XYZ file of N, CA and C in Angstrom:
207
model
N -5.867 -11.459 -5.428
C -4.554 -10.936 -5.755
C -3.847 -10.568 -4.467
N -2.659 -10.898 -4.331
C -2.192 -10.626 -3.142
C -1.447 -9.428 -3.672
N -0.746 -8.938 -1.999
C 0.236 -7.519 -2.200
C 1.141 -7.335 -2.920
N 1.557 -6.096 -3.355
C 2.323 -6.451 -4.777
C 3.959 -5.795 -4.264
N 4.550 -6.794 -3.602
C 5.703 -6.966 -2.675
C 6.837 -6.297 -3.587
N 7.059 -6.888 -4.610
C 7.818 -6.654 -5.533
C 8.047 -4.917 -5.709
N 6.657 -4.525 -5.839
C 6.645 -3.342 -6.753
C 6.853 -2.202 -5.528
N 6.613 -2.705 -3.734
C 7.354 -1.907 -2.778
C 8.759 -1.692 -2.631
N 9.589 -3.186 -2.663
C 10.744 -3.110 -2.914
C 11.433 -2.415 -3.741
N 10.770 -1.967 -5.058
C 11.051 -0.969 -5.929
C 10.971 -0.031 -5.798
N 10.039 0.556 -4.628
C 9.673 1.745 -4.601
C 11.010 2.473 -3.472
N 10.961 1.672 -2.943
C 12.206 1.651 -1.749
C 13.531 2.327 -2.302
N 13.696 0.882 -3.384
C 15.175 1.376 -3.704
C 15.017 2.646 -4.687
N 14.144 3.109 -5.241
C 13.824 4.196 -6.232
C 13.882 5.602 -5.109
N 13.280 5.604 -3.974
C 13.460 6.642 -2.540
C 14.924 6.338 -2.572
N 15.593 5.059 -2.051
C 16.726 5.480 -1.691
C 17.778 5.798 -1.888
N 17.731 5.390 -3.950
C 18.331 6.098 -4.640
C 18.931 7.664 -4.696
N 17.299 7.994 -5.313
C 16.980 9.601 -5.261
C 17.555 10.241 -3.787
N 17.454 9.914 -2.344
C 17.422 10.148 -1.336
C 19.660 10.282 -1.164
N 20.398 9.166 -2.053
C 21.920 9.247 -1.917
C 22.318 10.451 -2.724
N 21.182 11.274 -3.728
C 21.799 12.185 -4.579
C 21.739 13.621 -3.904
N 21.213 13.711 -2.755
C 20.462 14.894 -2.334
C 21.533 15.473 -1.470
N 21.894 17.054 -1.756
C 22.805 17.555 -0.630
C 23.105 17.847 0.558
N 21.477 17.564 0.557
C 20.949 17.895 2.094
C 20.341 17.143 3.069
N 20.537 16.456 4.368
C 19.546 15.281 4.768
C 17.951 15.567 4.803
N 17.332 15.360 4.448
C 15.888 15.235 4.619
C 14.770 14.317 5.086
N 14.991 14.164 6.503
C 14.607 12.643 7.086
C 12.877 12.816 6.673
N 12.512 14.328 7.192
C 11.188 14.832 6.412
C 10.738 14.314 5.111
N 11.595 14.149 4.558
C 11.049 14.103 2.834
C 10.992 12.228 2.587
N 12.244 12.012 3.346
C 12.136 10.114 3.328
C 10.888 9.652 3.746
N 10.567 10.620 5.303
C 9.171 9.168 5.427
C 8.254 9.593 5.117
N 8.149 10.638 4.787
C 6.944 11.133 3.593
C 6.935 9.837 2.518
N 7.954 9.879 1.794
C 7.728 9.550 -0.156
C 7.634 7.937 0.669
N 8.298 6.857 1.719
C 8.392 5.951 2.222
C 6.813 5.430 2.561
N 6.577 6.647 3.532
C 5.060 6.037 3.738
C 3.977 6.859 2.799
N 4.264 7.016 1.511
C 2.706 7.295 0.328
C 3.773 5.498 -0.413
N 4.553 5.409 -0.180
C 4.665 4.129 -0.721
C 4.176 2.992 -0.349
N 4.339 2.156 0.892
C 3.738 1.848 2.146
C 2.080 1.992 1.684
N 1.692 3.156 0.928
C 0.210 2.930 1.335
C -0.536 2.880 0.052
N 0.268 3.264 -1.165
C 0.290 2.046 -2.356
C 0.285 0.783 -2.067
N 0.969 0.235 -1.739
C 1.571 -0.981 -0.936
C 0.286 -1.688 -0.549
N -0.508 -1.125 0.022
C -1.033 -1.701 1.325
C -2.375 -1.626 0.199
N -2.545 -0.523 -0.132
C -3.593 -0.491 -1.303
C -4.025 -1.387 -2.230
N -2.263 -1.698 -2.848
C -2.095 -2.750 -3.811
C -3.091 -4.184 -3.738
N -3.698 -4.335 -2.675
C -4.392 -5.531 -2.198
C -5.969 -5.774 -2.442
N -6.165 -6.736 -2.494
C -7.736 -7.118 -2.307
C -8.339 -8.138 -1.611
N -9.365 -7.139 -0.924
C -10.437 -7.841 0.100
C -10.919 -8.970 -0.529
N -11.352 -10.214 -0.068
C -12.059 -11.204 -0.553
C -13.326 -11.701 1.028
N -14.422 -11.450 0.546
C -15.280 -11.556 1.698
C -16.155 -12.532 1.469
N -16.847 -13.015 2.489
C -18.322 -13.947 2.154
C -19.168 -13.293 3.770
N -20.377 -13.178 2.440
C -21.645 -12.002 3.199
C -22.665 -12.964 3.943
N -23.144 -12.884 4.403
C -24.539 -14.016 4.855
C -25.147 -12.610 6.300
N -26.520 -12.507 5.189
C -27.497 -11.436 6.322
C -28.612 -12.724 6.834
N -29.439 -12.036 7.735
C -30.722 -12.928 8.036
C -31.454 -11.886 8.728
N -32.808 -11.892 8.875
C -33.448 -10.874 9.848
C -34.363 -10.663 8.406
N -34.449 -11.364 7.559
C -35.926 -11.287 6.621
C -36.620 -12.492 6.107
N -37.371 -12.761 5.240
C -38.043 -13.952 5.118
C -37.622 -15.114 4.550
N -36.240 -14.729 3.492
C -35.127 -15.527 3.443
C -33.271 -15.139 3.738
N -32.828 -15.865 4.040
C -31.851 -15.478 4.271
C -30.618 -15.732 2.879
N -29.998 -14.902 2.890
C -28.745 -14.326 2.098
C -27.661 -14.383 2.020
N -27.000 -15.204 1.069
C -25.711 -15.015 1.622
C -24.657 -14.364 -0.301
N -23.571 -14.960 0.014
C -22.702 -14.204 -0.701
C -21.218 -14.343 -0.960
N -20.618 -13.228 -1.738
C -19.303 -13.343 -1.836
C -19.121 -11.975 -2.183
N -18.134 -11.294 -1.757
C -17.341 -9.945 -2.587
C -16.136 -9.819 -2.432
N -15.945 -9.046 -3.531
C -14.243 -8.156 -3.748
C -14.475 -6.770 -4.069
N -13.135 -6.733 -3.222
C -12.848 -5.120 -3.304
C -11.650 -4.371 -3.054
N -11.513 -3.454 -3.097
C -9.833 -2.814 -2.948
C -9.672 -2.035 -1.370
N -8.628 -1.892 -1.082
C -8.559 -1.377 0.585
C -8.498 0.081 0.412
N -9.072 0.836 0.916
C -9.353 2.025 0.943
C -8.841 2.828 2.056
């Protein structure tokens, strides 16, 4: 599964929405909510690996998935 591009772009305009209603500037509060988005974002993804050990009497190999942490 790749990154889920879409659903950053949303997140964006949903910050920069909320961010045109506010009375006060808060550059603090933008790259806060910007980067926990960003790291959804980045989250959104999955590892795809191939394993291969050796150093026993047969050797091993493999495949995994997993989420970015």
């Amino acid at each position: 599964m790749g990154l889920n591009k879409a659903g950053l772009k949303e997140a964006i305009k949903a910050i920069l929405t909320d961010m045109l209603t506010k009375e006060e500037n808060s550059i603090e509060e933008f790259a806060t909510r910007l980067s926990d988005g960003i790291d959804v974002f980045v989250k959104s993804g999955t590892v795809n690996v191939t394993v291969a050990t050796t150093g026993t009497a047969t050797s091993h190999t493999g495949t995994g998935t997993g989420t970015i942490n």
